Short mmCIF file of N, CA, C and O in Angstrom, two decimals:
data_model
loop_
_atom_site.label_atom_id
_atom_site.label_comp_id
_atom_site.label_asym_id
_atom_site.label_seq_id
_atom_site.Cartn_x
_atom_site.Cartn_y
_atom_site.Cartn_z
N GLN G 1 0.82 -1.27 0.04
CA GLN G 1 0.03 -0.03 0.02
C GLN G 1 0.91 1.21 -0.02
O GLN G 1 1.98 1.22 0.65
N VAL G 2 0.39 2.24 -0.63
CA VAL G 2 1.07 3.58 -0.79
C VAL G 2 0.17 4.69 -0.30
O VAL G 2 -0.91 4.73 -0.60
N GLN G 3 0.77 5.56 0.55
CA GLN G 3 0.06 6.66 1.05
C GLN G 3 0.65 7.98 0.49
O GLN G 3 1.91 8.10 0.37
N LEU G 4 -0.16 8.92 0.16
CA LEU G 4 0.29 10.16 -0.42
C LEU G 4 -0.41 11.29 0.38
O LEU G 4 -1.58 11.31 0.65
N VAL G 5 0.36 12.39 0.82
CA VAL G 5 0.03 13.46 1.61
C VAL G 5 0.46 14.76 0.93
O VAL G 5 1.54 15.00 0.82
N GLU G 6 -0.54 15.50 0.40
CA GLU G 6 -0.21 16.81 -0.24
C GLU G 6 -0.24 17.88 0.84
O GLU G 6 -0.83 17.86 1.81
N SER G 7 0.57 18.92 0.52
CA SER G 7 0.59 20.20 1.27
C SER G 7 1.08 21.34 0.40
O SER G 7 1.49 21.06 -0.75
N GLY G 8 0.90 22.52 0.95
CA GLY G 8 1.45 23.71 0.15
C GLY G 8 0.32 24.59 -0.55
O GLY G 8 0.65 25.55 -1.10
N GLY G 9 -0.91 24.05 -0.52
CA GLY G 9 -1.95 24.86 -1.12
C GLY G 9 -2.29 26.15 -0.33
O GLY G 9 -1.79 26.38 0.85
N GLY G 10 -2.99 27.03 -1.00
CA GLY G 10 -3.38 28.20 -0.22
C GLY G 10 -4.02 29.27 -1.18
O GLY G 10 -4.39 28.94 -2.21
N LEU G 11 -4.11 30.41 -0.63
CA LEU G 11 -4.66 31.55 -1.44
C LEU G 11 -3.53 32.53 -1.94
O LEU G 11 -2.65 32.90 -1.13
N VAL G 12 -3.47 32.78 -3.32
CA VAL G 12 -2.48 33.57 -3.88
C VAL G 12 -3.13 34.42 -4.93
O VAL G 12 -4.18 34.12 -5.58
N GLN G 13 -2.53 35.64 -5.15
CA GLN G 13 -3.03 36.53 -6.15
C GLN G 13 -2.58 36.15 -7.53
O GLN G 13 -1.56 35.44 -7.67
N ALA G 14 -3.29 36.43 -8.55
CA ALA G 14 -2.97 36.13 -9.88
C ALA G 14 -1.58 36.71 -10.19
O ALA G 14 -1.24 37.83 -9.86
N GLY G 15 -0.71 35.92 -10.86
CA GLY G 15 0.65 36.30 -11.18
C GLY G 15 1.61 35.74 -10.04
O GLY G 15 2.79 35.78 -10.42
N GLY G 16 1.10 35.17 -8.92
CA GLY G 16 1.87 34.76 -7.89
C GLY G 16 2.30 33.24 -8.10
O GLY G 16 2.13 32.60 -9.08
N SER G 17 3.02 32.77 -7.07
CA SER G 17 3.54 31.37 -7.08
C SER G 17 3.19 30.62 -5.85
O SER G 17 2.96 31.27 -4.85
N LEU G 18 3.11 29.27 -6.01
CA LEU G 18 2.94 28.35 -4.96
C LEU G 18 3.78 27.16 -5.29
O LEU G 18 3.98 26.79 -6.49
N ARG G 19 4.20 26.44 -4.19
CA ARG G 19 4.84 25.15 -4.54
C ARG G 19 4.14 24.03 -3.75
O ARG G 19 4.04 24.23 -2.43
N LEU G 20 3.57 23.05 -4.36
CA LEU G 20 2.97 22.01 -3.72
C LEU G 20 3.96 20.81 -3.56
O LEU G 20 4.88 20.53 -4.27
N SER G 21 3.75 20.18 -2.36
CA SER G 21 4.53 19.05 -2.12
C SER G 21 3.64 17.84 -1.90
O SER G 21 2.49 17.91 -1.39
N CYS G 22 4.20 16.60 -2.15
CA CYS G 22 3.54 15.37 -1.92
C CYS G 22 4.49 14.37 -1.33
O CYS G 22 5.50 14.03 -1.99
N VAL G 23 4.18 13.87 -0.09
CA VAL G 23 5.09 13.03 0.52
C VAL G 23 4.51 11.69 0.35
O VAL G 23 3.34 11.40 0.55
N VAL G 24 5.33 10.73 -0.06
CA VAL G 24 4.89 9.39 -0.57
C VAL G 24 5.45 8.37 0.49
O VAL G 24 6.72 8.40 0.78
N SER G 25 4.70 7.49 1.00
CA SER G 25 5.20 6.59 1.92
C SER G 25 4.51 5.25 1.62
O SER G 25 3.55 5.11 0.89
N GLY G 26 5.18 4.17 2.02
CA GLY G 26 4.70 2.78 1.80
C GLY G 26 5.58 1.91 0.97
O GLY G 26 6.74 2.36 0.63
N ARG G 27 5.03 0.92 0.43
CA ARG G 27 5.85 -0.07 -0.33
C ARG G 27 6.45 0.46 -1.67
O ARG G 27 5.59 0.96 -2.43
N ALA G 28 7.70 0.42 -1.83
CA ALA G 28 8.35 0.76 -2.96
C ALA G 28 7.87 2.13 -3.56
O ALA G 28 7.59 2.16 -4.72
N SER G 29 7.75 3.04 -2.59
CA SER G 29 7.19 4.31 -3.06
C SER G 29 7.98 4.97 -4.24
O SER G 29 7.36 5.80 -5.06
N SER G 30 9.24 4.83 -4.26
CA SER G 30 10.00 5.54 -5.29
C SER G 30 10.03 4.83 -6.69
O SER G 30 10.50 5.32 -7.70
N ALA G 31 9.21 3.65 -6.81
CA ALA G 31 9.22 2.95 -7.99
C ALA G 31 8.14 3.39 -8.84
O ALA G 31 7.91 2.84 -9.98
N TYR G 32 7.24 4.35 -8.43
CA TYR G 32 6.14 4.72 -9.24
C TYR G 32 6.34 6.00 -10.00
O TYR G 32 7.06 6.92 -9.54
N ALA G 33 5.71 6.08 -11.12
CA ALA G 33 5.59 7.37 -11.72
C ALA G 33 4.61 8.21 -10.94
O ALA G 33 3.74 7.58 -10.30
N MET G 34 4.78 9.54 -10.90
CA MET G 34 3.98 10.41 -10.11
C MET G 34 3.23 11.46 -11.11
O MET G 34 3.84 11.90 -11.95
N GLY G 35 2.01 11.73 -10.61
CA GLY G 35 1.24 12.72 -11.33
C GLY G 35 0.62 13.68 -10.39
O GLY G 35 0.37 13.41 -9.32
N TRP G 36 0.34 14.90 -10.99
CA TRP G 36 -0.54 15.88 -10.33
C TRP G 36 -1.75 16.02 -11.18
O TRP G 36 -1.65 16.17 -12.46
N PHE G 37 -2.92 16.05 -10.54
CA PHE G 37 -4.18 16.32 -11.23
C PHE G 37 -4.96 17.37 -10.50
O PHE G 37 -4.51 17.79 -9.37
N ARG G 38 -5.91 18.05 -11.01
CA ARG G 38 -6.69 19.09 -10.40
C ARG G 38 -8.23 19.03 -10.72
O ARG G 38 -8.48 18.48 -11.85
N GLN G 39 -8.95 19.51 -9.84
CA GLN G 39 -10.42 19.39 -10.05
C GLN G 39 -10.97 20.72 -9.55
O GLN G 39 -10.95 21.00 -8.42
N ALA G 40 -11.66 21.39 -10.40
CA ALA G 40 -12.28 22.68 -10.13
C ALA G 40 -13.79 22.36 -9.88
O ALA G 40 -14.35 21.40 -10.46
N PRO G 41 -14.42 23.23 -9.21
CA PRO G 41 -15.86 23.04 -8.90
C PRO G 41 -16.64 22.78 -10.18
O PRO G 41 -16.54 23.55 -11.14
N GLY G 42 -17.50 21.67 -10.27
CA GLY G 42 -18.29 21.41 -11.28
C GLY G 42 -17.64 20.91 -12.60
O GLY G 42 -18.23 20.73 -13.61
N LYS G 43 -16.22 20.64 -12.45
CA LYS G 43 -15.53 20.00 -13.56
C LYS G 43 -14.99 18.72 -13.17
O LYS G 43 -14.80 18.44 -12.06
N GLU G 44 -14.59 18.02 -14.25
CA GLU G 44 -13.88 16.69 -14.03
C GLU G 44 -12.45 16.94 -13.63
O GLU G 44 -11.85 17.94 -13.95
N ARG G 45 -11.91 15.88 -12.99
CA ARG G 45 -10.56 15.99 -12.59
C ARG G 45 -9.69 15.85 -13.84
O ARG G 45 -9.84 15.04 -14.60
N GLU G 46 -8.70 16.69 -13.93
CA GLU G 46 -7.91 16.80 -15.13
C GLU G 46 -6.37 16.70 -14.89
O GLU G 46 -5.95 16.94 -13.78
N PHE G 47 -5.73 16.16 -15.85
CA PHE G 47 -4.19 16.00 -15.72
C PHE G 47 -3.57 17.27 -15.75
O PHE G 47 -3.94 18.21 -16.45
N VAL G 48 -2.55 17.42 -14.95
CA VAL G 48 -1.73 18.66 -14.84
C VAL G 48 -0.23 18.34 -15.27
O VAL G 48 0.21 18.95 -16.13
N ALA G 49 0.36 17.41 -14.56
CA ALA G 49 1.79 17.08 -14.83
C ALA G 49 2.14 15.69 -14.35
O ALA G 49 1.40 15.20 -13.53
N ALA G 50 3.13 15.15 -14.97
CA ALA G 50 3.56 13.73 -14.57
C ALA G 50 5.11 13.68 -14.68
O ALA G 50 5.68 14.43 -15.45
N ILE G 51 5.69 12.82 -13.84
CA ILE G 51 7.10 12.69 -13.92
C ILE G 51 7.46 11.14 -13.70
O ILE G 51 6.74 10.45 -12.99
N SER G 52 8.37 10.69 -14.40
CA SER G 52 8.71 9.23 -14.35
C SER G 52 9.40 8.93 -13.07
O SER G 52 9.82 9.80 -12.29
N TRP G 53 9.52 7.64 -12.80
CA TRP G 53 9.98 7.18 -11.50
C TRP G 53 11.48 7.75 -11.19
O TRP G 53 11.88 8.02 -10.15
N GLY G 54 12.27 7.85 -12.34
CA GLY G 54 13.56 8.21 -12.14
C GLY G 54 13.75 9.71 -12.31
O GLY G 54 14.85 10.31 -12.09
N GLY G 55 12.66 10.38 -12.62
CA GLY G 55 12.70 11.80 -12.84
C GLY G 55 13.17 12.32 -14.19
O GLY G 55 13.41 13.58 -14.35
N THR G 56 13.57 11.44 -15.07
CA THR G 56 14.13 11.89 -16.44
C THR G 56 13.12 12.33 -17.44
O THR G 56 13.39 13.02 -18.35
N SER G 57 11.85 11.87 -17.19
CA SER G 57 10.82 12.34 -18.17
C SER G 57 9.61 13.01 -17.49
O SER G 57 9.33 12.68 -16.40
N THR G 58 9.23 14.05 -18.17
CA THR G 58 8.10 14.81 -17.49
C THR G 58 7.11 15.13 -18.63
O THR G 58 7.49 15.08 -19.86
N ASP G 59 5.87 15.41 -18.30
CA ASP G 59 4.80 15.77 -19.13
C ASP G 59 3.90 16.77 -18.56
O ASP G 59 3.71 16.70 -17.29
N TYR G 60 3.42 17.66 -19.31
CA TYR G 60 2.48 18.72 -18.80
C TYR G 60 1.18 18.93 -19.66
O TYR G 60 1.36 18.69 -20.86
N ALA G 61 0.24 19.28 -19.06
CA ALA G 61 -0.99 19.72 -19.74
C ALA G 61 -0.69 21.05 -20.52
O ALA G 61 0.17 21.77 -19.95
N ASP G 62 -1.28 21.26 -21.63
CA ASP G 62 -0.93 22.41 -22.40
C ASP G 62 -1.22 23.70 -21.56
O ASP G 62 -0.57 24.67 -21.76
N SER G 63 -2.31 23.66 -20.80
CA SER G 63 -2.74 24.83 -20.04
C SER G 63 -1.66 25.34 -18.98
O SER G 63 -1.75 26.41 -18.58
N VAL G 64 -0.76 24.42 -18.65
CA VAL G 64 0.26 24.76 -17.64
C VAL G 64 1.67 24.71 -18.12
O VAL G 64 2.58 25.23 -17.41
N ARG G 65 1.88 24.23 -19.22
CA ARG G 65 3.24 24.09 -19.70
C ARG G 65 3.85 25.45 -19.83
O ARG G 65 3.44 26.47 -20.31
N GLY G 66 5.13 25.50 -19.34
CA GLY G 66 5.87 26.72 -19.22
C GLY G 66 5.67 27.63 -17.94
O GLY G 66 6.42 28.45 -17.71
N ARG G 67 4.62 27.17 -17.20
CA ARG G 67 4.35 27.92 -15.93
C ARG G 67 4.58 27.11 -14.73
O ARG G 67 4.98 27.39 -13.74
N PHE G 68 4.41 25.73 -14.98
CA PHE G 68 4.43 24.68 -13.78
C PHE G 68 5.62 23.89 -14.12
O PHE G 68 5.96 23.57 -15.21
N THR G 69 6.19 23.40 -13.03
CA THR G 69 7.34 22.43 -13.13
C THR G 69 7.24 21.40 -12.03
O THR G 69 7.05 21.61 -10.87
N ILE G 70 7.16 20.08 -12.51
CA ILE G 70 7.15 18.94 -11.59
C ILE G 70 8.59 18.38 -11.40
O ILE G 70 9.32 18.42 -12.35
N SER G 71 8.77 17.98 -10.13
CA SER G 71 10.08 17.42 -9.77
C SER G 71 9.89 16.46 -8.81
O SER G 71 8.80 16.41 -8.12
N ARG G 72 10.91 15.74 -8.44
CA ARG G 72 10.83 14.61 -7.30
C ARG G 72 12.15 14.51 -6.73
O ARG G 72 13.23 14.63 -7.39
N ASP G 73 12.17 14.22 -5.43
CA ASP G 73 13.38 13.87 -4.69
C ASP G 73 13.15 12.53 -4.05
O ASP G 73 12.44 12.39 -3.02
N ASN G 74 13.64 11.40 -4.72
CA ASN G 74 13.35 10.12 -4.19
C ASN G 74 14.05 9.84 -2.88
O ASN G 74 13.49 9.05 -2.07
N ALA G 75 15.13 10.53 -2.52
CA ALA G 75 15.69 10.45 -1.18
C ALA G 75 14.79 10.92 -0.08
O ALA G 75 14.85 10.37 0.96
N LYS G 76 13.91 11.89 -0.48
CA LYS G 76 13.00 12.36 0.56
C LYS G 76 11.62 11.94 0.39
O LYS G 76 10.61 12.29 0.92
N ASN G 77 11.38 10.90 -0.75
CA ASN G 77 10.08 10.48 -1.11
C ASN G 77 9.03 11.51 -1.26
O ASN G 77 7.86 11.42 -0.81
N THR G 78 9.45 12.59 -1.96
CA THR G 78 8.62 13.81 -2.11
C THR G 78 8.61 14.13 -3.58
O THR G 78 9.68 14.16 -4.27
N VAL G 79 7.44 14.61 -4.05
CA VAL G 79 7.29 15.11 -5.34
C VAL G 79 6.70 16.58 -5.25
O VAL G 79 5.94 16.86 -4.30
N TYR G 80 7.17 17.37 -6.10
CA TYR G 80 6.82 18.80 -5.96
C TYR G 80 6.12 19.28 -7.32
O TYR G 80 6.27 18.73 -8.37
N LEU G 81 5.30 20.34 -7.17
CA LEU G 81 4.72 21.02 -8.26
C LEU G 81 5.01 22.54 -8.03
O LEU G 81 4.26 23.16 -7.19
N GLN G 82 5.91 23.18 -8.69
CA GLN G 82 6.22 24.47 -8.75
C GLN G 82 5.25 25.23 -9.63
O GLN G 82 5.26 24.95 -10.84
N MET G 83 4.43 26.06 -9.14
CA MET G 83 3.43 26.80 -10.00
C MET G 83 3.67 28.27 -9.96
O MET G 83 3.64 29.02 -8.98
N ASN G 84 4.05 28.80 -11.11
CA ASN G 84 4.41 30.20 -11.34
C ASN G 84 3.30 30.81 -12.14
O ASN G 84 2.62 30.16 -12.89
N SER G 85 3.31 32.16 -12.19
CA SER G 85 2.34 32.96 -13.11
C SER G 85 0.89 32.44 -13.00
O SER G 85 0.30 32.14 -13.96
N LEU G 86 0.53 32.16 -11.79
CA LEU G 86 -0.87 31.57 -11.50
C LEU G 86 -1.91 32.38 -12.12
O LEU G 86 -1.91 33.65 -11.96
N LYS G 87 -2.91 31.74 -12.64
CA LYS G 87 -4.17 32.48 -13.17
C LYS G 87 -5.26 32.05 -12.30
O LYS G 87 -5.34 30.98 -11.61
N THR G 88 -6.32 32.81 -12.43
CA THR G 88 -7.55 32.49 -11.71
C THR G 88 -8.14 31.07 -12.05
O THR G 88 -8.77 30.36 -11.30
N GLU G 89 -7.93 30.77 -13.30
CA GLU G 89 -8.47 29.46 -13.84
C GLU G 89 -7.67 28.23 -13.28
O GLU G 89 -8.01 27.13 -13.52
N ASP G 90 -6.62 28.55 -12.62
CA ASP G 90 -5.80 27.46 -11.91
C ASP G 90 -6.45 27.15 -10.65
O ASP G 90 -5.95 26.11 -9.99
N THR G 91 -7.38 27.76 -10.26
CA THR G 91 -8.15 27.49 -8.90
C THR G 91 -8.77 26.12 -8.94
O THR G 91 -9.51 25.83 -9.91
N ALA G 92 -8.47 25.33 -8.11
CA ALA G 92 -8.89 23.86 -8.01
C ALA G 92 -8.29 23.22 -6.79
O ALA G 92 -7.42 23.71 -6.12
N VAL G 93 -8.85 22.03 -6.53
CA VAL G 93 -8.21 21.07 -5.59
C VAL G 93 -7.13 20.30 -6.30
O VAL G 93 -7.50 19.69 -7.45
N TYR G 94 -5.99 20.24 -5.88
CA TYR G 94 -4.84 19.62 -6.50
C TYR G 94 -4.51 18.30 -5.85
O TYR G 94 -4.43 18.31 -4.58
N TYR G 95 -4.48 17.18 -6.72
CA TYR G 95 -4.24 15.78 -6.18
C TYR G 95 -2.95 15.28 -6.68
O TYR G 95 -2.67 15.42 -7.81
N CYS G 96 -2.27 14.65 -5.78
CA CYS G 96 -1.08 13.92 -6.10
C CYS G 96 -1.45 12.37 -6.36
O CYS G 96 -2.36 11.92 -5.65
N ALA G 97 -0.74 11.69 -7.37
CA ALA G 97 -1.18 10.31 -7.63
C ALA G 97 0.03 9.56 -7.94
O ALA G 97 1.10 10.10 -8.43
N ALA G 98 0.04 8.31 -7.72
CA ALA G 98 1.10 7.43 -7.86
C ALA G 98 0.70 6.15 -8.79
O ALA G 98 -0.39 5.62 -8.56
N GLY G 99 1.51 5.81 -9.75
CA GLY G 99 1.05 4.76 -10.53
C GLY G 99 1.96 4.57 -11.74
O GLY G 99 3.13 4.77 -11.66
N ASP G 100 1.31 4.14 -12.89
CA ASP G 100 2.09 4.00 -14.19
C ASP G 100 2.22 5.38 -14.88
O ASP G 100 1.51 6.27 -14.51
N TRP G 101 3.10 5.47 -15.76
CA TRP G 101 3.30 6.68 -16.49
C TRP G 101 2.03 6.96 -17.31
O TRP G 101 1.46 6.04 -17.87
N GLY G 102 1.61 8.21 -17.34
CA GLY G 102 0.39 8.59 -18.26
C GLY G 102 -0.24 9.78 -17.85
O GLY G 102 0.12 10.44 -16.77
N THR G 103 -1.25 10.14 -18.53
CA THR G 103 -2.05 11.39 -18.34
C THR G 103 -3.51 11.17 -17.99
O THR G 103 -4.20 12.14 -17.75
N ARG G 104 -3.85 9.94 -17.78
CA ARG G 104 -5.22 9.52 -17.51
C ARG G 104 -5.42 9.02 -16.16
O ARG G 104 -4.43 8.36 -15.48
N ARG G 105 -6.51 9.35 -15.51
CA ARG G 105 -6.73 8.91 -14.25
C ARG G 105 -6.57 7.46 -13.83
O ARG G 105 -6.02 7.10 -12.84
N TYR G 106 -7.07 6.67 -14.84
CA TYR G 106 -6.99 5.14 -14.62
C TYR G 106 -5.61 4.59 -14.55
O TYR G 106 -5.36 3.47 -14.16
N GLU G 107 -4.69 5.37 -15.03
CA GLU G 107 -3.25 4.93 -14.90
C GLU G 107 -2.59 5.12 -13.63
O GLU G 107 -1.45 4.72 -13.38
N TYR G 108 -3.24 5.65 -12.68
CA TYR G 108 -2.72 5.93 -11.32
C TYR G 108 -3.54 5.16 -10.27
O TYR G 108 -4.83 5.17 -10.35
N ASP G 109 -2.90 4.37 -9.41
CA ASP G 109 -3.45 3.48 -8.44
C ASP G 109 -3.71 4.16 -7.13
O ASP G 109 -4.63 3.70 -6.41
N TYR G 110 -2.89 5.18 -6.73
CA TYR G 110 -2.92 5.67 -5.44
C TYR G 110 -3.17 7.22 -5.53
O TYR G 110 -2.59 7.76 -6.33
N TRP G 111 -4.00 7.72 -4.61
CA TRP G 111 -4.19 9.18 -4.62
C TRP G 111 -4.19 9.78 -3.27
O TRP G 111 -4.49 9.17 -2.27
N GLY G 112 -3.83 11.02 -3.20
CA GLY G 112 -3.77 11.85 -2.00
C GLY G 112 -5.04 12.45 -1.77
O GLY G 112 -6.10 12.21 -2.53
N GLN G 113 -5.30 13.24 -0.64
CA GLN G 113 -6.59 13.81 -0.23
C GLN G 113 -6.82 15.08 -0.92
O GLN G 113 -7.97 15.56 -0.82
N GLY G 114 -5.78 15.61 -1.45
CA GLY G 114 -5.98 16.88 -2.27
C GLY G 114 -5.59 18.09 -1.37
O GLY G 114 -5.68 18.07 -0.17
N THR G 115 -5.12 19.20 -2.01
CA THR G 115 -4.99 20.44 -1.33
C THR G 115 -5.50 21.54 -2.22
O THR G 115 -5.40 21.56 -3.37
N GLN G 116 -6.13 22.51 -1.57
CA GLN G 116 -6.89 23.60 -2.24
C GLN G 116 -5.97 24.60 -2.72
O GLN G 116 -5.11 25.23 -1.82
N VAL G 117 -6.03 25.03 -3.96
CA VAL G 117 -5.35 26.25 -4.44
C VAL G 117 -6.39 27.18 -4.98
O VAL G 117 -7.20 26.85 -5.76
N THR G 118 -6.30 28.39 -4.36
CA THR G 118 -7.24 29.50 -4.81
C THR G 118 -6.38 30.63 -5.29
O THR G 118 -5.59 31.12 -4.68
N VAL G 119 -6.62 31.11 -6.55
CA VAL G 119 -6.03 32.19 -7.19
C VAL G 119 -7.02 33.32 -7.39
O VAL G 119 -8.00 33.13 -8.04
N SER G 120 -6.71 34.40 -6.73
CA SER G 120 -7.67 35.67 -6.71
C SER G 120 -7.18 36.59 -7.83
O SER G 120 -6.01 36.72 -8.13
N SER G 121 -8.09 37.43 -8.37
CA SER G 121 -7.88 38.43 -9.30
C SER G 121 -7.45 39.76 -8.74
O SER G 121 -7.56 39.91 -7.57
#
């Protein structure tokens, strides 16, 4: 079993930055690809970013490419999402996930509880 705990969400003005963290614990936690997804009110959960287990490959949704950066520190069992130039449309609950490499929800087996990010205008 793998447990994921996100932190770092909060309220920020448009144009600002936040860094989300996701601590991974449990069996072979560093062997998984990691992803960040988000869900805004009334919308489906959508892919944001992914990173391979070794950290050598990353992928981003078009809406965040160039503004967000995903990284991981396997020694600390932690995955990060650095979010810059935030927009009001980035407001959502952000979820960390562990599983196979991909951009679809079904490719991830384990999920955190989510952390709220609110971007004000």
